[in-house]
Coordinates of C-alpha atoms in Angstrom, one line a residue:
X20 CA 42.7 252.6 159.9
X21 CA 43.8 254.2 162.5
X22 CA 47.6 254.1 163.6
X23 CA 47.2 252.1 166.6
X24 CA 46.1 249.1 164.4
X25 CA 48.4 249.1 162.6
X26 CA 51.1 249.0 165.2
X27 CA 49.3 246.4 166.2
X28 CA 48.7 244.7 163.1
X29 CA 53.5 244.7 161.9
X30 CA 54.1 243.9 165.3
X31 CA 53.0 240.5 164.8
X32 CA 54.6 240.5 161.2
X33 CA 57.7 241.0 163.0
X34 CA 57.2 238.4 165.5
X35 CA 57.2 236.0 163.6
X36 CA 60.2 237.5 161.1
X37 CA 62.7 238.2 164.0
X38 CA 62.3 234.4 164.6
X39 CA 62.5 233.4 161.6
X40 CA 65.9 235.1 162.0
X41 CA 66.7 233.4 165.6
X42 CA 66.0 229.6 163.8
X43 CA 68.3 230.5 161.8
X44 CA 70.8 231.7 163.3
X45 CA 70.7 228.6 165.7
X46 CA 72.1 227.0 161.9
X47 CA 75.0 228.4 162.9
X48 CA 75.8 226.4 165.4
X49 CA 76.6 222.7 163.7
X50 CA 78.9 224.0 161.4
X51 CA 80.7 225.8 164.7
X52 CA 80.9 223.1 166.8
X53 CA 82.4 221.1 164.0
X54 CA 84.7 223.3 163.5
X55 CA 88.4 223.2 165.2
X56 CA 89.2 226.1 167.6
X57 CA 87.3 225.0 170.7
X58 CA 84.7 227.1 172.5
X59 CA 85.2 228.1 175.1
X60 CA 81.3 230.2 176.6
X61 CA 81.6 231.9 179.9
X62 CA 79.5 234.1 182.1
X63 CA 81.2 238.0 182.1
X64 CA 80.3 241.2 184.2
X65 CA 78.7 243.7 182.8
X66 CA 78.1 246.9 183.9
X67 CA 76.1 246.9 187.1
X68 CA 77.3 243.2 187.5
X69 CA 74.2 242.5 185.0
X70 CA 75.3 238.3 184.2
X71 CA 76.0 238.9 180.5
X72 CA 76.3 235.1 177.7
X73 CA 79.9 235.1 176.4
X74 CA 81.6 232.9 173.3
X75 CA 86.2 233.1 173.7
X76 CA 87.6 232.1 169.6
X77 CA 91.1 232.1 170.5
X78 CA 94.1 231.2 168.1
X79 CA 95.2 227.2 168.2
X80 CA 98.1 226.8 169.2
X81 CA 97.7 230.7 171.8
X82 CA 99.5 229.0 175.2
X83 CA 100.1 232.8 176.3
X84 CA 103.5 233.5 175.1
X85 CA 102.1 236.1 172.8
X86 CA 99.3 238.3 172.4
X87 CA 97.0 239.0 169.9
X88 CA 94.4 241.8 168.5
X89 CA 90.9 241.4 170.7
X90 CA 87.7 241.8 168.8
X91 CA 84.4 242.3 170.7
X92 CA 80.6 241.0 168.5
X93 CA 77.6 241.6 170.2
X94 CA 74.4 240.6 169.0
X95 CA 72.0 241.8 166.8
X96 CA 68.3 242.4 168.5
X97 CA 67.0 239.4 168.9
X98 CA 69.8 236.8 168.0
X99 CA 71.7 234.5 170.3
X100 CA 75.7 234.5 171.4
X101 CA 76.0 231.5 168.6
X102 CA 75.0 234.1 165.6
X103 CA 78.7 234.5 165.3
X104 CA 80.4 232.2 165.6
X105 CA 81.3 230.6 161.8
X106 CA 82.8 234.1 161.7
X107 CA 84.6 234.1 165.1
X108 CA 86.4 231.0 163.6
X109 CA 87.5 232.3 160.7
X110 CA 88.8 235.4 162.7
X111 CA 91.0 234.0 165.1
X112 CA 92.3 231.2 161.8
X113 CA 93.5 234.8 160.7
X114 CA 95.2 235.4 164.2
X115 CA 92.6 237.3 166.8
X116 CA 90.9 236.5 170.2
X117 CA 87.2 236.2 169.3
X118 CA 84.9 237.6 172.1
X119 CA 80.6 238.2 170.9
X120 CA 78.5 238.5 173.9
X121 CA 74.6 238.5 173.6
X122 CA 73.3 241.6 174.7
X123 CA 72.1 242.5 177.6
X124 CA 68.2 242.0 177.7
X125 CA 67.9 239.4 175.6
X126 CA 68.1 235.5 175.4
X127 CA 69.9 234.3 178.6
X128 CA 71.8 237.7 180.1
X129 CA 70.4 239.2 182.0
X130 CA 68.8 242.9 182.7
X131 CA 66.3 244.5 180.6
X132 CA 66.6 246.0 177.0
X133 CA 68.2 249.5 176.6
X134 CA 68.3 249.9 172.9
X135 CA 71.9 250.5 173.1
X136 CA 71.8 253.1 175.7
X137 CA 74.6 254.0 178.4
X138 CA 74.3 250.7 179.7
X139 CA 75.3 248.6 176.8
X140 CA 77.6 251.3 175.9
X141 CA 79.2 250.0 179.7
X142 CA 78.9 246.6 179.3
X143 CA 80.7 246.7 175.6
X144 CA 83.9 248.2 177.7
X145 CA 83.1 245.6 181.0
X146 CA 83.6 243.2 177.9
X147 CA 86.4 244.5 177.1
X148 CA 88.1 244.5 180.3
X149 CA 86.7 240.9 180.9
X150 CA 89.2 240.2 177.5
X151 CA 91.8 242.4 178.6
X152 CA 92.2 240.6 181.8
X153 CA 90.9 236.4 180.8
X154 CA 92.9 235.6 177.2
X155 CA 95.9 236.3 175.8
X156 CA 94.5 239.7 173.8
X157 CA 96.5 243.3 173.6
X158 CA 94.9 246.3 175.1
X159 CA 96.5 248.1 172.4
X160 CA 94.7 246.4 169.5
X161 CA 91.2 246.5 170.3
X162 CA 88.4 246.3 167.8
X163 CA 84.9 245.9 167.6
X164 CA 81.7 244.5 164.9
X165 CA 78.0 243.6 164.5
X166 CA 75.5 243.8 162.7
X167 CA 72.3 245.4 163.8
X168 CA 71.9 246.7 167.1
X169 CA 75.3 245.1 167.1
X170 CA 76.6 247.8 165.0
X171 CA 74.8 250.4 166.7
X172 CA 76.2 249.3 170.0
X173 CA 80.1 249.1 168.6
X174 CA 79.9 252.5 167.3
X175 CA 78.5 254.0 170.3
X176 CA 81.6 252.3 172.7
X177 CA 83.8 253.3 170.1
X178 CA 82.6 257.1 170.4
X179 CA 83.2 256.6 174.5
X180 CA 86.2 254.2 175.3
X181 CA 88.9 255.0 172.7
X182 CA 90.6 251.8 173.3
X183 CA 88.8 250.9 170.5
X184 CA 90.8 251.5 167.4
X185 CA 88.8 249.7 165.0
X186 CA 85.1 249.1 164.2
X187 CA 82.8 247.0 161.5
X188 CA 79.9 248.4 161.5
X189 CA 77.4 245.9 159.3
X190 CA 74.1 247.1 158.5
X191 CA 73.6 249.5 161.7
X192 CA 72.8 252.9 162.2
X193 CA 74.9 255.9 162.8
X194 CA 71.1 258.3 163.5
X195 CA 67.7 256.8 165.2
X196 CA 66.1 259.0 164.8
X197 CA 67.0 259.5 161.2
X198 CA 66.1 255.9 160.7
X199 CA 62.7 255.0 162.0
X200 CA 61.0 258.8 162.5
X201 CA 63.4 260.2 158.7
X202 CA 60.7 262.6 157.6
X203 CA 59.2 263.8 160.6
X204 CA 57.1 259.9 159.5
X205 CA 57.7 257.0 162.5
X206 CA 58.3 253.8 159.9
X207 CA 55.8 251.9 162.0
X208 CA 56.5 248.0 160.9
X209 CA 60.2 248.9 161.3
X210 CA 59.5 249.8 164.8
X211 CA 56.5 247.2 164.9
X212 CA 59.3 244.7 163.8
X213 CA 61.8 245.6 166.8
X214 CA 59.7 245.5 169.1
X215 CA 57.3 242.2 168.1
X216 CA 61.7 240.5 168.8
X217 CA 61.5 242.0 171.9
X218 CA 58.6 240.1 173.1
X219 CA 59.6 237.2 171.5
X220 CA 63.2 236.5 172.0
X221 CA 64.6 239.2 175.3
X222 CA 63.2 241.3 178.0
X223 CA 61.7 245.1 177.8
X224 CA 61.7 247.5 180.8
X225 CA 58.7 250.0 181.4
X226 CA 60.9 252.8 179.3
X227 CA 61.4 251.1 176.4
X228 CA 58.0 250.2 176.5
X229 CA 56.3 253.2 176.5
X230 CA 59.1 254.3 173.8
X231 CA 57.5 252.0 171.2
X232 CA 53.5 253.6 173.0
X233 CA 54.5 256.9 172.5
X234 CA 55.7 255.9 168.8
X235 CA 53.2 254.2 167.8
X236 CA 50.8 257.2 169.2
X237 CA 51.8 260.5 167.0
X238 CA 51.4 262.3 170.1
X239 CA 53.5 265.5 169.3
X240 CA 54.0 266.8 173.6
X241 CA 56.3 263.7 173.4
X242 CA 57.7 264.6 170.3
X243 CA 61.1 266.4 171.8
X244 CA 61.8 263.6 174.7
X245 CA 61.4 260.5 172.4
X246 CA 63.5 262.7 170.2
X247 CA 66.5 263.1 172.6
X248 CA 66.1 259.4 173.8
X249 CA 66.9 259.2 169.8
X250 CA 69.6 261.4 170.0
X251 CA 71.4 260.4 173.4
X252 CA 71.5 256.5 171.4
X253 CA 73.1 257.9 167.9
X254 CA 76.9 257.8 167.3
X255 CA 76.2 260.8 165.1
X256 CA 75.9 262.3 168.2
X257 CA 79.0 261.9 168.7
X258 CA 81.1 261.7 166.2
X259 CA 83.8 264.8 167.2
X260 CA 84.6 261.8 170.1
X261 CA 85.7 259.3 167.4
X262 CA 86.9 262.2 164.8
X263 CA 89.2 263.1 167.8
X264 CA 89.7 259.5 169.1
X265 CA 90.9 258.9 165.6
X266 CA 88.8 255.4 165.2
X267 CA 89.2 253.2 161.9
X268 CA 85.7 253.5 160.8
X269 CA 84.1 250.8 158.5
X270 CA 80.2 250.8 157.7
X271 CA 78.2 248.8 155.8
X272 CA 74.8 248.8 154.2
X273 CA 72.0 247.6 151.7
X274 CA 70.7 250.0 149.2
X275 CA 67.2 248.6 150.7
X276 CA 67.5 247.9 154.5
X277 CA 64.2 248.6 156.1
X278 CA 65.0 249.9 159.3
X279 CA 68.1 251.6 159.0
X280 CA 67.8 253.6 155.7
X281 CA 71.6 253.9 154.0
X282 CA 70.6 258.2 154.3
X283 CA 72.1 258.3 157.4
X284 CA 74.7 256.1 157.3
X285 CA 76.3 258.6 154.3
X286 CA 75.9 261.6 156.8
X287 CA 77.6 259.7 159.0
X288 CA 80.4 259.4 157.0
X289 CA 81.1 262.5 155.7
X290 CA 80.9 263.7 159.6
X291 CA 84.6 261.2 160.2
X292 CA 87.9 262.6 159.7
X293 CA 89.3 259.7 160.5
X294 CA 91.1 255.9 158.4
X295 CA 86.8 254.7 157.3
X296 CA 84.9 253.6 154.3
X297 CA 81.8 252.7 153.3
X298 CA 79.7 250.1 151.1
X299 CA 76.7 249.9 150.2
X300 CA 75.5 246.2 147.9
X301 CA 71.8 245.5 147.5
X302 CA 69.0 243.8 149.9
X303 CA 68.2 244.6 152.9
X304 CA 68.6 245.2 156.7
X305 CA 71.0 242.3 157.6
X306 CA 70.8 240.0 154.4
X307 CA 73.8 241.1 152.9
X308 CA 75.6 239.9 155.7
X309 CA 73.3 237.2 155.6
X310 CA 75.8 234.0 154.3
X311 CA 78.3 235.4 156.3
X312 CA 77.5 234.3 159.4
X313 CA 77.1 230.6 158.4
X314 CA 80.8 230.8 156.8
X315 CA 79.9 230.6 153.8
X316 CA 82.3 233.2 151.5
X317 CA 81.0 237.2 152.3
X318 CA 82.1 240.5 150.4
X319 CA 80.5 242.5 153.2
X320 CA 82.5 239.8 156.0
X321 CA 85.7 238.6 153.6
X322 CA 86.6 243.7 153.9
X323 CA 86.0 243.5 157.5
X324 CA 88.2 241.1 157.9
X325 CA 90.8 242.5 155.6
X326 CA 89.5 246.6 157.8
X327 CA 90.9 244.6 161.0
X328 CA 93.8 242.8 159.7
X329 CA 95.1 246.0 158.3
X330 CA 94.3 248.7 160.7
X331 CA 95.0 246.2 163.7
X332 CA 97.5 244.3 162.7
X333 CA 100.0 245.6 160.6
X334 CA 98.9 243.6 156.8
X335 CA 99.6 246.0 154.0
X336 CA 97.1 244.7 151.9
X337 CA 96.2 247.8 150.2
X338 CA 93.0 248.0 151.8
X339 CA 94.0 251.6 152.4
X340 CA 94.8 252.6 148.9
X341 CA 91.3 252.0 147.4
X342 CA 88.9 253.9 147.2
X343 CA 86.7 254.6 150.2
X344 CA 83.8 254.5 149.3
X345 CA 82.6 251.3 147.4
X346 CA 79.3 250.7 145.8
X347 CA 77.5 247.8 143.8
X348 CA 74.4 248.2 142.0
X349 CA 71.1 246.5 142.6
X350 CA 71.0 246.1 138.6
X351 CA 74.7 245.6 137.6
X352 CA 76.6 242.8 139.1
X353 CA 80.3 245.4 139.4
X354 CA 81.7 246.7 141.8
X355 CA 82.5 250.9 142.1
X356 CA 84.8 253.2 144.1
X357 CA 84.9 256.7 144.6
X358 CA 87.1 258.7 146.7
X359 CA 84.2 260.1 148.8
X360 CA 80.0 260.5 148.9
X361 CA 79.6 263.8 147.0
X362 CA 81.5 261.7 144.1
X363 CA 79.1 259.4 143.7
X364 CA 76.0 261.2 142.6
X365 CA 78.4 263.8 140.5
X366 CA 76.7 264.5 137.5
X367 CA 73.3 265.3 138.9
X368 CA 69.9 266.2 136.4
X369 CA 66.3 267.9 137.6
X370 CA 62.7 266.9 135.9
X371 CA 60.2 269.6 136.1
X372 CA 57.4 269.6 138.3
X373 CA 55.5 272.0 135.9
X374 CA 51.5 271.5 136.5
X375 CA 49.8 271.4 139.7
X376 CA 48.1 268.9 140.9
X377 CA 45.7 268.2 144.2
X378 CA 45.0 265.4 145.1
X379 CA 43.0 263.3 148.2
X380 CA 44.7 261.9 151.3
X381 CA 43.7 259.0 153.3
X382 CA 44.0 256.3 150.4
X383 CA 46.6 254.3 149.4
X384 CA 46.9 254.8 145.5
X385 CA 48.8 251.8 145.1
X386 CA 52.6 253.3 144.8
X387 CA 54.2 252.1 148.1
X388 CA 58.0 251.5 149.4
X389 CA 57.3 247.0 149.5
X390 CA 57.4 245.4 152.6
X391 CA 59.5 245.1 155.3
X392 CA 62.5 242.7 154.7
X393 CA 60.3 240.9 152.4
X394 CA 61.3 243.7 149.4
X395 CA 64.1 244.6 149.5
X396 CA 65.4 240.9 150.0
X397 CA 62.8 239.6 147.1
X398 CA 64.8 243.2 145.0
X399 CA 68.3 241.8 145.8
X400 CA 67.4 238.2 145.1
X401 CA 64.9 238.7 141.6
X402 CA 65.7 242.5 141.0
X403 CA 62.4 243.1 141.1
X404 CA 61.6 245.8 142.9
X405 CA 58.3 247.1 144.5
X406 CA 56.2 247.9 141.1
X407 CA 52.8 249.4 139.9
X408 CA 51.3 250.4 136.5
X409 CA 52.0 254.3 136.3
X410 CA 49.6 254.6 133.9
X411 CA 46.3 252.9 135.4
X412 CA 47.8 254.7 139.4
X413 CA 43.9 256.5 140.9
X414 CA 45.2 260.7 139.5
X415 CA 42.1 260.8 142.5
X416 CA 44.8 260.5 144.7
X417 CA 48.6 260.1 143.3
X418 CA 49.8 262.8 141.7
X419 CA 52.2 261.4 138.7
X420 CA 55.0 263.8 137.4
X421 CA 57.2 262.0 134.1
X422 CA 60.7 262.5 132.4
X423 CA 60.8 261.7 128.5
X424 CA 62.5 259.3 127.3
X425 CA 65.7 258.7 127.7
X426 CA 68.0 258.0 124.8
X427 CA 70.9 256.1 127.4
X428 CA 70.7 254.2 129.9
X429 CA 70.6 256.5 132.8
X430 CA 73.1 255.4 136.1
X431 CA 70.9 256.4 139.5
X432 CA 74.1 256.3 142.1
X433 CA 73.3 258.6 145.5
X434 CA 70.5 260.2 146.3
X435 CA 67.1 261.6 144.1
X436 CA 66.1 265.1 145.9
X437 CA 62.8 266.7 145.9
X438 CA 61.9 270.3 145.3
X439 CA 58.3 271.3 145.6
X440 CA 56.1 274.0 146.7
X441 CA 51.9 272.7 149.3
X442 CA 49.6 274.3 150.1
X443 CA 47.3 271.8 152.1
X444 CA 43.5 272.0 153.7
X445 CA 44.7 270.3 156.7
X446 CA 47.4 271.7 159.4
X447 CA 48.7 268.6 158.7
X448 CA 49.4 265.7 156.9
X449 CA 51.4 262.9 155.2
X450 CA 52.8 261.9 152.1
X451 CA 55.0 260.0 150.3
X452 CA 57.3 260.0 146.8
X453 CA 58.4 256.9 145.0
X454 CA 60.3 257.8 142.6
X455 CA 59.6 254.6 139.7
X456 CA 62.0 253.7 136.3
X457 CA 59.3 253.2 133.4
X458 CA 59.4 251.1 130.8
X459 CA 57.3 251.3 127.6
X460 CA 53.9 249.2 128.9
X461 CA 54.2 251.8 131.6
X462 CA 55.2 249.0 134.7
X463 CA 57.7 251.4 136.6
X464 CA 59.7 248.9 138.9
X465 CA 60.8 251.4 143.0
X466 CA 64.0 253.0 142.0
X467 CA 63.6 255.2 145.8
X468 CA 61.4 256.8 147.9
X469 CA 60.4 258.2 151.4
X470 CA 57.5 259.7 153.4
X471 CA 57.7 263.6 154.7
X472 CA 54.7 264.5 158.1
X473 CA 54.1 268.6 158.2
X474 CA 52.6 269.4 161.4
X475 CA 51.4 273.4 162.9
X476 CA 50.6 274.8 158.2
X477 CA 47.6 277.1 157.8
X478 CA 45.6 275.5 155.7
X479 CA 45.4 277.2 152.3
X480 CA 48.4 278.8 152.3
X481 CA 51.5 277.0 151.1
X482 CA 54.8 277.1 152.0
X483 CA 58.3 275.3 150.3
X484 CA 59.0 271.4 150.6
X485 CA 62.3 269.3 150.1
X486 CA 62.5 266.1 150.5
X487 CA 65.9 263.2 150.4
X488 CA 64.6 260.1 149.2
X489 CA 66.3 257.4 149.9
X490 CA 70.4 257.1 148.6
X491 CA 70.7 254.4 145.8
X492 CA 71.9 253.1 143.1
X493 CA 69.6 251.9 140.7
X494 CA 70.2 251.5 136.9
X495 CA 67.6 253.0 134.4
X496 CA 67.4 251.1 130.8
X497 CA 67.2 253.1 128.4
X498 CA 64.2 254.2 126.4
X499 CA 62.6 254.2 130.1
X500 CA 61.1 256.6 132.0
X501 CA 61.6 258.2 135.5
X502 CA 58.6 258.9 136.4
X503 CA 57.7 260.4 140.4
X504 CA 54.9 259.8 142.0
X505 CA 53.7 261.1 145.2
X506 CA 50.4 259.8 147.2
X507 CA 49.2 260.4 150.8
X508 CA 49.2 256.4 152.2
X509 CA 52.2 253.4 152.9
X510 CA 51.4 250.3 155.2
X511 CA 55.5 251.3 155.9
X512 CA 54.5 254.6 157.6
X513 CA 52.1 256.0 159.9
X514 CA 50.0 258.6 158.1
X515 CA 49.1 261.9 159.5
X516 CA 46.4 263.0 157.4
X517 CA 42.9 264.3 158.4
X518 CA 39.1 263.2 157.1
X519 CA 38.9 264.6 154.3
X520 CA 42.5 266.5 153.9
X521 CA 44.2 267.4 150.1
X522 CA 47.0 268.5 149.3
X523 CA 48.0 270.8 145.6
X524 CA 51.3 270.5 144.0
X525 CA 52.2 273.8 142.5
X526 CA 55.8 275.5 140.6
X527 CA 56.0 279.4 141.7
X528 CA 57.6 280.5 138.6
X529 CA 59.8 282.2 141.2
X530 CA 60.6 278.5 143.0
X531 CA 60.2 276.0 140.3
X532 CA 59.5 272.6 141.1
X533 CA 61.3 269.9 140.8
X534 CA 62.8 266.6 141.7
X535 CA 67.2 266.5 141.3
X536 CA 68.2 262.6 140.6
X537 CA 72.1 262.1 141.0
X538 CA 73.8 260.2 138.2
X539 CA 77.0 258.4 137.7
X540 CA 79.8 260.5 135.8
X541 CA 79.0 259.6 132.0

């Protein structure tokens, strides 16, 4: 099946998923209407005069005699302006003026979708201007927060507008290319979900439509242009500006985020030099924050409020004295704290990939990363990740290496890394590496995976491959093994294997192959 047909198929999945998410968000409205704070619905002039539909919630008793810290919340991709009303009520109770607005190109706001381009960043600054002029908000205490699209816009605005003193970026991205084009491989289900949602709930302009079409097309002549387009929309490109502004940045994401994988957040966190916090939990894209959007108790929103309370209201709540990296394993219920990201998997151990193996391309072996959104939610709710019977995987299409049985539990934390030597029979190709927890009966539960694509290689000539798998926190029980499975097809991604292609993995004596597994210090 070609990439275009795959894109069309998964676009339908994305549109339905987005519509369901939007419908769920609408359920917030009755809760918000029953709350004590009145909501003021307003029109705000954005960049170039584009009308942005917004709502304002102020603290009870605000009479203009005092100023309050301001929080601006741009909406998520495809969701309406009432998305954050339940949280806005609670934040107003804590003493904030809260302005949430529908980003341009979606729902009733004007303009066309810009995918966090310069007009979106300019819009956010215009919303801040409006709030300072029309609400009892304090220009010296401005924060931004958002989920998904709103998270990315918040980070980008912090880089371009020094008035933003604190940010909570929830299930967002810092590197757009590293999110949906990691390993030089198109994440087609993730892109199709975004594409479908924007068709249902917004208005794509000619540029955005062309970007999606070029992304699906696999036209290498378009690659430099697409990468430049994505970097302009990535906060990682402007990390120095955020550092110069001294913005306090909180990042929160889910281990199984199938739209914005966690690696790119961890990499961005390491580049920040100001006050910072990184939180990782089980779940898929935006699922960790979801209950908070209904006003229910939620760890992500609780820590978001604590972050703003300390950095905008000066509350001594201890968040600045906690370990700044906070993780929750997919296998156990407690939180773990670390002083920095490199301490997360400090005790890395290698599994040698000693035997040379050759696989044929173009067939899904049965090992794959699951389905966008659905697999991560299932793992979050039931601790059942995608599974495969490792003994039954066809070795014609899957290369398999296994560790010895572990006598004690192995606490995988952080980013596993694959290093191998690859000899292709064609100049282009795609491989997908999967790391499984294998029980006594051979059933493998997916711990992590990642795709890798190459172009322009000489057939028959070996070259080195270094691939970071998606970061995770997973506990392998005693008596289990770890298995690395490499094949060439995964429905999550567009693959670039010509018909009849074969891939050979070897382990030269002077450059042995291995997978390095990061483990929590015992």
